[in-house]
């Protein structure tokens, strides 16, 4: 028998698979090559690839090494002609056969993951859509989810649903992970209307199919509808969660806060409502929760007076949140915007109670920022009126003294504390400004005190949001910086850049220049963004020349952002000589203008031409535009601008998905590799 097998092993590698039945019982399966032939039990011997089983076995009988009976051996003759069932299996085998030089499904998964981790989504799509079919590989659920997830993160909404349709057409069912990816794609899509229709359809299908969702699924749905502006649906999802016995966590409320922030007109009230709902359910806010709260302080308005009264009254009375018609209208899809109130917010007083109203400014910390700053730097407790003896203060570190102050700063108005501190009386003035909204949340000190209560250590993002919402006052900004040092929060160059921009936008140009001293003190390195925000302080041709020299010494070149800021300053000042100088620098450094720069230049030119039309019609125009110096500089600018425009190539903005699309030539190059 072993000799038979040895001879069979001498078959060429392109021979098919043979099944041989010996003695009617045993079955030997020998596999060679790429084709399969299945033999029936009663078959006759046939020659394959130049060999005959009868010849092989006959040779075995006459072998000199054969011992035993002289009678001829019994064997079954094998017919290798396939029947209909065998032919079907042969076709399946041919379809699924993978040559050694081609990649397996697992190898493709690893290759796609490596490309996606390297940020090469376009190359991963080429492998997924072009190379896998060439190698006769069909993606499994894991590869589909991997590709959809990366496209969703990039906002490539269209491709996510295209891949999902292919996955569904192949009969591969969606998993919990797939649902999360689909809603994340809707949340990140740059085209909100189309994404909203898809999200609504998905939500309806999940309900029809009675799909049981987990916490991560609910979070993705809340995030999607929140970012797409459907705040009412986002809040309804939480009710559905509780009904399904999936209880909200800190992350759940963080997504609700994101949803509230998407409403820039009324979002601040929604954030207050969400915050107190979170505290009432005994969910502990995280540092990320506070960062979202501060973002709402910075970005969102308070909306209508009536709903603001109701929200603060509910918070002050600590009653259960039952939406009244005002709040239902606030959360409804077709809510009316009170833009007339928003325009007059700066001069509106909202009196929630009538006993001895106290202006908001009088409810701020009794210690001015510069005195608190002196306390931190010098260790002098007197201005704070703390119950510390001189010996205990001397023995304590500045950090402990600061935390001691925060623990005793209980007289601040604070609408976000677990026990809101309003003393039953409040009168809000100018609540349209971000610094006043911050004051309602306890101000700089109150926020840090509240975070300390929940063991939520502030990070750099927290301090950046605080800095952007502080009043335009250098003393308070420096107080924040000192607190950051005491709390061991590392200041980076991005924080300094934001501080420069804040001071520059509030026309505090000298204070903005002082931030460079802080950068040098902390041994930080300036970057392109630093020069981009410093460009806001260049309000004259002379200062811009000095700025260009410093930038050149630092090894930086003019870019479109910096040039746009300088052009914006020049057009705001109506300084044609300044503007001509900036355009000349752009040409000298071979900088191509983008659409923003061209729009600014065209708007400026049309503005001056319209002023000249009014002048020719004997209408009143500012005297500056009538001077000979201005007319001469504008003529010079117009001539230069026409010649400059002819020599420039306009940079057209790319479609959001353009960087992910590939040509057939690019696909061939990747597949050939």
PDB file of C-alpha atoms in Angstrom, residues 78-323:
ATOM      1  CA  UNK A  78     -11.514   4.682 -10.688  1.00  0.00           C
ATOM      2  CA  UNK A  79     -13.419   6.858 -13.124  1.00  0.00           C
ATOM      3  CA  UNK A  80     -12.333  10.457 -12.708  1.00  0.00           C
ATOM      4  CA  UNK A  81     -15.075  11.911 -14.880  1.00  0.00           C
ATOM      5  CA  UNK A  82     -17.024  14.245 -12.576  1.00  0.00           C
ATOM      6  CA  UNK A  83     -20.745  13.904 -12.098  1.00  0.00           C
ATOM      7  CA  UNK A  84     -23.034  16.973 -11.814  1.00  0.00           C
ATOM      8  CA  UNK A  85     -22.428  17.396  -8.071  1.00  0.00           C
ATOM      9  CA  UNK A  86     -18.698  17.089  -8.547  1.00  0.00           C
ATOM     10  CA  UNK A  87     -18.745  19.657 -11.333  1.00  0.00           C
ATOM     11  CA  UNK A  88     -20.491  22.161  -9.055  1.00  0.00           C
ATOM     12  CA  UNK A  89     -17.880  21.633  -6.346  1.00  0.00           C
ATOM     13  CA  UNK A  90     -15.150  22.000  -8.961  1.00  0.00           C
ATOM     14  CA  UNK A  91     -16.520  25.394 -10.001  1.00  0.00           C
ATOM     15  CA  UNK A  92     -16.683  26.542  -6.384  1.00  0.00           C
ATOM     16  CA  UNK A  93     -13.116  25.447  -5.834  1.00  0.00           C
ATOM     17  CA  UNK A  94     -11.907  27.324  -8.916  1.00  0.00           C
ATOM     18  CA  UNK A  95     -13.654  30.503  -7.770  1.00  0.00           C
ATOM     19  CA  UNK A  96     -12.216  30.351  -4.266  1.00  0.00           C
ATOM     20  CA  UNK A  97      -8.743  29.176  -5.156  1.00  0.00           C
ATOM     21  CA  UNK A  98      -5.986  31.653  -4.193  1.00  0.00           C
ATOM     22  CA  UNK A  99      -2.586  31.372  -5.892  1.00  0.00           C
ATOM     23  CA  UNK A 100       0.359  31.621  -3.532  1.00  0.00           C
ATOM     24  CA  UNK A 101       1.427  35.020  -4.884  1.00  0.00           C
ATOM     25  CA  UNK A 102      -1.992  36.595  -4.121  1.00  0.00           C
ATOM     26  CA  UNK A 103      -2.973  38.033  -0.726  1.00  0.00           C
ATOM     27  CA  UNK A 104      -5.429  36.500   1.671  1.00  0.00           C
ATOM     28  CA  UNK A 105      -8.340  38.296   3.290  1.00  0.00           C
ATOM     29  CA  UNK A 106      -6.397  38.661   6.541  1.00  0.00           C
ATOM     30  CA  UNK A 107      -3.425  40.179   4.720  1.00  0.00           C
ATOM     31  CA  UNK A 108      -5.707  42.715   3.064  1.00  0.00           C
ATOM     32  CA  UNK A 109      -7.206  43.628   6.441  1.00  0.00           C
ATOM     33  CA  UNK A 110      -3.740  44.300   7.871  1.00  0.00           C
ATOM     34  CA  UNK A 111      -2.690  46.306   4.807  1.00  0.00           C
ATOM     35  CA  UNK A 112      -5.841  48.441   4.918  1.00  0.00           C
ATOM     36  CA  UNK A 113      -5.393  49.070   8.646  1.00  0.00           C
ATOM     37  CA  UNK A 114      -1.784  50.156   8.127  1.00  0.00           C
ATOM     38  CA  UNK A 115      -2.830  52.611   5.406  1.00  0.00           C
ATOM     39  CA  UNK A 116      -5.670  54.018   7.506  1.00  0.00           C
ATOM     40  CA  UNK A 117      -3.429  54.413  10.557  1.00  0.00           C
ATOM     41  CA  UNK A 118      -1.026  56.376   8.350  1.00  0.00           C
ATOM     42  CA  UNK A 119      -3.873  58.686   7.269  1.00  0.00           C
ATOM     43  CA  UNK A 120      -3.889  57.342   3.687  1.00  0.00           C
ATOM     44  CA  UNK A 121      -7.618  56.925   3.154  1.00  0.00           C
ATOM     45  CA  UNK A 122      -7.434  57.309  -0.623  1.00  0.00           C
ATOM     46  CA  UNK A 123      -4.831  54.527  -0.926  1.00  0.00           C
ATOM     47  CA  UNK A 124      -6.906  52.300   1.366  1.00  0.00           C
ATOM     48  CA  UNK A 125      -9.953  52.839  -0.868  1.00  0.00           C
ATOM     49  CA  UNK A 126      -7.909  51.792  -3.914  1.00  0.00           C
ATOM     50  CA  UNK A 127      -6.855  48.562  -2.183  1.00  0.00           C
ATOM     51  CA  UNK A 128     -10.435  47.937  -1.023  1.00  0.00           C
ATOM     52  CA  UNK A 129     -12.206  48.714  -4.309  1.00  0.00           C
ATOM     53  CA  UNK A 130      -9.603  47.743  -6.917  1.00  0.00           C
ATOM     54  CA  UNK A 131      -6.956  45.360  -5.629  1.00  0.00           C
ATOM     55  CA  UNK A 132      -9.197  42.999  -3.641  1.00  0.00           C
ATOM     56  CA  UNK A 133     -11.397  42.127  -6.680  1.00  0.00           C
ATOM     57  CA  UNK A 134      -8.248  41.502  -8.761  1.00  0.00           C
ATOM     58  CA  UNK A 135      -7.082  38.965  -6.162  1.00  0.00           C
ATOM     59  CA  UNK A 136     -10.590  37.440  -6.023  1.00  0.00           C
ATOM     60  CA  UNK A 137     -11.051  38.437  -2.406  1.00  0.00           C
ATOM     61  CA  UNK A 138     -14.397  39.553  -1.000  1.00  0.00           C
ATOM     62  CA  UNK A 139     -14.332  41.786   2.098  1.00  0.00           C
ATOM     63  CA  UNK A 140     -15.779  40.452   5.310  1.00  0.00           C
ATOM     64  CA  UNK A 141     -17.717  42.417   7.931  1.00  0.00           C
ATOM     65  CA  UNK A 142     -14.529  43.561   9.672  1.00  0.00           C
ATOM     66  CA  UNK A 143     -13.034  45.085   6.514  1.00  0.00           C
ATOM     67  CA  UNK A 144     -16.349  46.754   5.650  1.00  0.00           C
ATOM     68  CA  UNK A 145     -16.596  48.292   9.127  1.00  0.00           C
ATOM     69  CA  UNK A 146     -12.945  49.368   9.051  1.00  0.00           C
ATOM     70  CA  UNK A 147     -13.426  51.237   5.767  1.00  0.00           C
ATOM     71  CA  UNK A 148     -16.770  52.761   6.755  1.00  0.00           C
ATOM     72  CA  UNK A 149     -15.393  53.922  10.109  1.00  0.00           C
ATOM     73  CA  UNK A 150     -12.448  55.739   8.522  1.00  0.00           C
ATOM     74  CA  UNK A 151     -14.652  57.364   5.875  1.00  0.00           C
ATOM     75  CA  UNK A 152     -17.089  58.445   8.612  1.00  0.00           C
ATOM     76  CA  UNK A 153     -14.302  60.080  10.643  1.00  0.00           C
ATOM     77  CA  UNK A 154     -13.176  61.964   7.537  1.00  0.00           C
ATOM     78  CA  UNK A 155     -16.730  63.159   6.834  1.00  0.00           C
ATOM     79  CA  UNK A 156     -16.894  61.144   3.586  1.00  0.00           C
ATOM     80  CA  UNK A 157     -20.594  60.565   4.115  1.00  0.00           C
ATOM     81  CA  UNK A 158     -21.386  59.457   0.559  1.00  0.00           C
ATOM     82  CA  UNK A 159     -18.753  56.706   0.488  1.00  0.00           C
ATOM     83  CA  UNK A 160     -19.876  55.290   3.857  1.00  0.00           C
ATOM     84  CA  UNK A 161     -23.379  54.591   2.586  1.00  0.00           C
ATOM     85  CA  UNK A 162     -22.050  53.314  -0.744  1.00  0.00           C
ATOM     86  CA  UNK A 163     -19.952  50.709   1.106  1.00  0.00           C
ATOM     87  CA  UNK A 164     -22.896  49.909   3.393  1.00  0.00           C
ATOM     88  CA  UNK A 165     -25.113  49.189   0.361  1.00  0.00           C
ATOM     89  CA  UNK A 166     -22.492  46.791  -1.051  1.00  0.00           C
ATOM     90  CA  UNK A 167     -22.249  45.071   2.320  1.00  0.00           C
ATOM     91  CA  UNK A 168     -26.030  44.710   2.544  1.00  0.00           C
ATOM     92  CA  UNK A 169     -26.316  43.440  -1.068  1.00  0.00           C
ATOM     93  CA  UNK A 170     -23.907  40.621  -0.195  1.00  0.00           C
ATOM     94  CA  UNK A 171     -26.204  39.568   2.629  1.00  0.00           C
ATOM     95  CA  UNK A 172     -23.848  40.631   5.417  1.00  0.00           C
ATOM     96  CA  UNK A 173     -25.910  41.868   8.346  1.00  0.00           C
ATOM     97  CA  UNK A 174     -25.187  45.092  10.203  1.00  0.00           C
ATOM     98  CA  UNK A 175     -23.712  44.838  13.688  1.00  0.00           C
ATOM     99  CA  UNK A 176     -23.927  47.292  16.596  1.00  0.00           C
ATOM    100  CA  UNK A 177     -20.630  48.733  15.405  1.00  0.00           C
ATOM    101  CA  UNK A 178     -22.104  49.310  11.926  1.00  0.00           C
ATOM    102  CA  UNK A 179     -25.013  51.352  13.304  1.00  0.00           C
ATOM    103  CA  UNK A 180     -22.601  53.509  15.294  1.00  0.00           C
ATOM    104  CA  UNK A 181     -20.485  54.127  12.187  1.00  0.00           C
ATOM    105  CA  UNK A 182     -23.498  55.129  10.078  1.00  0.00           C
ATOM    106  CA  UNK A 183     -24.685  57.722  12.595  1.00  0.00           C
ATOM    107  CA  UNK A 184     -21.122  59.017  13.036  1.00  0.00           C
ATOM    108  CA  UNK A 185     -20.991  59.515   9.265  1.00  0.00           C
ATOM    109  CA  UNK A 186     -24.161  61.619   9.476  1.00  0.00           C
ATOM    110  CA  UNK A 187     -22.693  63.628  12.369  1.00  0.00           C
ATOM    111  CA  UNK A 188     -19.453  64.420  10.525  1.00  0.00           C
ATOM    112  CA  UNK A 189     -20.930  65.110   7.096  1.00  0.00           C
ATOM    113  CA  UNK A 190     -20.319  68.619   5.683  1.00  0.00           C
ATOM    114  CA  UNK A 191     -23.699  68.417   3.907  1.00  0.00           C
ATOM    115  CA  UNK A 192     -26.207  68.669   6.735  1.00  0.00           C
ATOM    116  CA  UNK A 193     -29.529  68.368   4.891  1.00  0.00           C
ATOM    117  CA  UNK A 194     -28.648  65.123   3.137  1.00  0.00           C
ATOM    118  CA  UNK A 195     -27.122  63.724   6.324  1.00  0.00           C
ATOM    119  CA  UNK A 196     -30.236  64.610   8.340  1.00  0.00           C
ATOM    120  CA  UNK A 197     -32.523  62.764   5.920  1.00  0.00           C
ATOM    121  CA  UNK A 198     -30.293  59.683   6.175  1.00  0.00           C
ATOM    122  CA  UNK A 199     -30.191  59.876   9.977  1.00  0.00           C
ATOM    123  CA  UNK A 200     -33.986  60.117  10.184  1.00  0.00           C
ATOM    124  CA  UNK A 201     -34.334  57.144   7.832  1.00  0.00           C
ATOM    125  CA  UNK A 202     -31.873  55.070   9.883  1.00  0.00           C
ATOM    126  CA  UNK A 203     -33.689  55.919  13.112  1.00  0.00           C
ATOM    127  CA  UNK A 204     -37.003  54.870  11.562  1.00  0.00           C
ATOM    128  CA  UNK A 205     -35.565  51.573  10.255  1.00  0.00           C
ATOM    129  CA  UNK A 206     -34.064  50.716  13.643  1.00  0.00           C
ATOM    130  CA  UNK A 207     -37.449  51.248  15.249  1.00  0.00           C
ATOM    131  CA  UNK A 208     -39.277  49.202  12.585  1.00  0.00           C
ATOM    132  CA  UNK A 209     -36.812  46.312  12.886  1.00  0.00           C
ATOM    133  CA  UNK A 210     -37.011  46.493  16.697  1.00  0.00           C
ATOM    134  CA  UNK A 211     -33.220  46.598  16.989  1.00  0.00           C
ATOM    135  CA  UNK A 212     -31.989  46.655  20.585  1.00  0.00           C
ATOM    136  CA  UNK A 213     -29.369  49.399  20.856  1.00  0.00           C
ATOM    137  CA  UNK A 214     -26.522  49.666  23.326  1.00  0.00           C
ATOM    138  CA  UNK A 215     -25.082  52.733  25.057  1.00  0.00           C
ATOM    139  CA  UNK A 216     -22.550  53.456  22.293  1.00  0.00           C
ATOM    140  CA  UNK A 217     -25.306  53.331  19.652  1.00  0.00           C
ATOM    141  CA  UNK A 218     -27.411  55.818  21.609  1.00  0.00           C
ATOM    142  CA  UNK A 219     -24.432  58.143  21.971  1.00  0.00           C
ATOM    143  CA  UNK A 220     -23.813  58.151  18.227  1.00  0.00           C
ATOM    144  CA  UNK A 221     -27.495  58.938  17.556  1.00  0.00           C
ATOM    145  CA  UNK A 222     -27.484  61.812  20.067  1.00  0.00           C
ATOM    146  CA  UNK A 223     -24.294  63.174  18.533  1.00  0.00           C
ATOM    147  CA  UNK A 224     -25.676  62.948  14.995  1.00  0.00           C
ATOM    148  CA  UNK A 225     -28.973  64.731  15.665  1.00  0.00           C
ATOM    149  CA  UNK A 226     -27.280  67.265  17.932  1.00  0.00           C
ATOM    150  CA  UNK A 227     -24.769  68.285  15.275  1.00  0.00           C
ATOM    151  CA  UNK A 228     -27.466  68.326  12.603  1.00  0.00           C
ATOM    152  CA  UNK A 229     -29.500  70.846  14.597  1.00  0.00           C
ATOM    153  CA  UNK A 230     -32.315  68.520  15.721  1.00  0.00           C
ATOM    154  CA  UNK A 231     -31.880  69.157  19.450  1.00  0.00           C
ATOM    155  CA  UNK A 232     -35.398  68.011  20.297  1.00  0.00           C
ATOM    156  CA  UNK A 233     -34.719  64.543  18.860  1.00  0.00           C
ATOM    157  CA  UNK A 234     -31.404  64.384  20.725  1.00  0.00           C
ATOM    158  CA  UNK A 235     -33.224  64.976  24.030  1.00  0.00           C
ATOM    159  CA  UNK A 236     -35.914  62.441  23.089  1.00  0.00           C
ATOM    160  CA  UNK A 237     -33.239  59.783  22.577  1.00  0.00           C
ATOM    161  CA  UNK A 238     -32.300  60.067  26.263  1.00  0.00           C
ATOM    162  CA  UNK A 239     -35.921  59.358  27.222  1.00  0.00           C
ATOM    163  CA  UNK A 240     -35.838  56.289  24.956  1.00  0.00           C
ATOM    164  CA  UNK A 241     -32.598  55.169  26.630  1.00  0.00           C
ATOM    165  CA  UNK A 242     -34.108  55.303  30.104  1.00  0.00           C
ATOM    166  CA  UNK A 243     -37.226  53.499  28.869  1.00  0.00           C
ATOM    167  CA  UNK A 244     -34.978  50.747  27.447  1.00  0.00           C
ATOM    168  CA  UNK A 245     -33.137  50.586  30.803  1.00  0.00           C
ATOM    169  CA  UNK A 246     -29.925  51.929  29.290  1.00  0.00           C
ATOM    170  CA  UNK A 247     -28.997  54.582  31.832  1.00  0.00           C
ATOM    171  CA  UNK A 248     -27.203  57.811  30.894  1.00  0.00           C
ATOM    172  CA  UNK A 249     -23.573  58.353  31.849  1.00  0.00           C
ATOM    173  CA  UNK A 250     -21.303  61.384  31.919  1.00  0.00           C
ATOM    174  CA  UNK A 251     -20.543  60.768  28.252  1.00  0.00           C
ATOM    175  CA  UNK A 252     -24.269  60.769  27.441  1.00  0.00           C
ATOM    176  CA  UNK A 253     -24.695  64.223  28.946  1.00  0.00           C
ATOM    177  CA  UNK A 254     -21.550  65.414  27.182  1.00  0.00           C
ATOM    178  CA  UNK A 255     -23.194  64.544  23.878  1.00  0.00           C
ATOM    179  CA  UNK A 256     -26.342  66.380  25.006  1.00  0.00           C
ATOM    180  CA  UNK A 257     -24.220  69.419  25.845  1.00  0.00           C
ATOM    181  CA  UNK A 258     -22.756  69.243  22.342  1.00  0.00           C
ATOM    182  CA  UNK A 259     -26.281  69.156  20.949  1.00  0.00           C
ATOM    183  CA  UNK A 260     -27.271  72.205  23.004  1.00  0.00           C
ATOM    184  CA  UNK A 261     -24.183  74.120  21.839  1.00  0.00           C
ATOM    185  CA  UNK A 262     -25.231  73.628  18.207  1.00  0.00           C
ATOM    186  CA  UNK A 263     -28.004  76.188  18.837  1.00  0.00           C
ATOM    187  CA  UNK A 264     -26.015  79.428  18.895  1.00  0.00           C
ATOM    188  CA  UNK A 265     -29.077  81.610  19.582  1.00  0.00           C
ATOM    189  CA  UNK A 266     -30.568  79.767  22.581  1.00  0.00           C
ATOM    190  CA  UNK A 267     -27.927  77.190  23.475  1.00  0.00           C
ATOM    191  CA  UNK A 268     -26.783  78.691  26.777  1.00  0.00           C
ATOM    192  CA  UNK A 269     -30.180  78.070  28.409  1.00  0.00           C
ATOM    193  CA  UNK A 270     -30.275  74.510  27.077  1.00  0.00           C
ATOM    194  CA  UNK A 271     -26.826  73.894  28.529  1.00  0.00           C
ATOM    195  CA  UNK A 272     -27.997  75.106  31.952  1.00  0.00           C
ATOM    196  CA  UNK A 273     -31.035  72.801  31.796  1.00  0.00           C
ATOM    197  CA  UNK A 274     -28.911  69.828  30.695  1.00  0.00           C
ATOM    198  CA  UNK A 275     -26.306  70.526  33.372  1.00  0.00           C
ATOM    199  CA  UNK A 276     -28.816  70.495  36.226  1.00  0.00           C
ATOM    200  CA  UNK A 277     -30.532  67.412  34.808  1.00  0.00           C
ATOM    201  CA  UNK A 278     -27.123  65.706  34.940  1.00  0.00           C
ATOM    202  CA  UNK A 279     -26.545  66.748  38.552  1.00  0.00           C
ATOM    203  CA  UNK A 280     -30.062  65.682  39.555  1.00  0.00           C
ATOM    204  CA  UNK A 281     -29.408  62.185  38.163  1.00  0.00           C
ATOM    205  CA  UNK A 282     -26.215  62.116  40.285  1.00  0.00           C
ATOM    206  CA  UNK A 283     -23.981  61.905  37.232  1.00  0.00           C
ATOM    207  CA  UNK A 284     -20.579  63.457  37.937  1.00  0.00           C
ATOM    208  CA  UNK A 285     -19.354  65.998  35.366  1.00  0.00           C
ATOM    209  CA  UNK A 286     -15.901  65.423  33.914  1.00  0.00           C
ATOM    210  CA  UNK A 287     -13.302  67.926  32.771  1.00  0.00           C
ATOM    211  CA  UNK A 288     -14.689  67.456  29.257  1.00  0.00           C
ATOM    212  CA  UNK A 289     -18.146  68.458  30.579  1.00  0.00           C
ATOM    213  CA  UNK A 290     -16.691  71.693  31.946  1.00  0.00           C
ATOM    214  CA  UNK A 291     -14.909  72.347  28.672  1.00  0.00           C
ATOM    215  CA  UNK A 292     -18.246  72.056  26.859  1.00  0.00           C
ATOM    216  CA  UNK A 293     -19.889  74.333  29.425  1.00  0.00           C
ATOM    217  CA  UNK A 294     -17.210  76.971  28.838  1.00  0.00           C
ATOM    218  CA  UNK A 295     -17.578  76.576  25.100  1.00  0.00           C
ATOM    219  CA  UNK A 296     -21.296  77.310  25.470  1.00  0.00           C
ATOM    220  CA  UNK A 297     -20.422  80.378  27.553  1.00  0.00           C
ATOM    221  CA  UNK A 298     -18.201  81.595  24.721  1.00  0.00           C
ATOM    222  CA  UNK A 299     -20.337  80.717  21.697  1.00  0.00           C
ATOM    223  CA  UNK A 300     -24.025  80.629  22.660  1.00  0.00           C
ATOM    224  CA  UNK A 301     -26.457  83.431  23.335  1.00  0.00           C
ATOM    225  CA  UNK A 302     -29.171  83.364  26.007  1.00  0.00           C
ATOM    226  CA  UNK A 303     -32.100  83.812  23.629  1.00  0.00           C
ATOM    227  CA  UNK A 304     -35.437  85.199  24.720  1.00  0.00           C
ATOM    228  CA  UNK A 305     -36.061  86.954  28.025  1.00  0.00           C
ATOM    229  CA  UNK A 306     -39.135  84.851  28.845  1.00  0.00           C
ATOM    230  CA  UNK A 307     -37.420  81.454  28.550  1.00  0.00           C
ATOM    231  CA  UNK A 308     -34.329  82.740  30.386  1.00  0.00           C
ATOM    232  CA  UNK A 309     -36.539  83.777  33.318  1.00  0.00           C
ATOM    233  CA  UNK A 310     -38.119  80.347  33.418  1.00  0.00           C
ATOM    234  CA  UNK A 311     -34.824  78.449  33.265  1.00  0.00           C
ATOM    235  CA  UNK A 312     -33.189  80.448  36.055  1.00  0.00           C
ATOM    236  CA  UNK A 313     -36.349  80.295  38.192  1.00  0.00           C
ATOM    237  CA  UNK A 314     -36.377  76.505  37.858  1.00  0.00           C
ATOM    238  CA  UNK A 315     -32.694  76.317  38.755  1.00  0.00           C
ATOM    239  CA  UNK A 316     -33.134  78.665  41.695  1.00  0.00           C
ATOM    240  CA  UNK A 317     -36.127  76.754  43.067  1.00  0.00           C
ATOM    241  CA  UNK A 318     -34.353  73.390  42.459  1.00  0.00           C
ATOM    242  CA  UNK A 319     -37.613  71.904  41.241  1.00  0.00           C
ATOM    243  CA  UNK A 320     -38.007  68.978  38.886  1.00  0.00           C
ATOM    244  CA  UNK A 321     -37.643  69.960  35.258  1.00  0.00           C
ATOM    245  CA  UNK A 322     -41.047  69.793  33.638  1.00  0.00           C
ATOM    246  CA  UNK A 323     -40.972  71.750  30.363  1.00  0.00           C
TER     247      UNK A 323
END
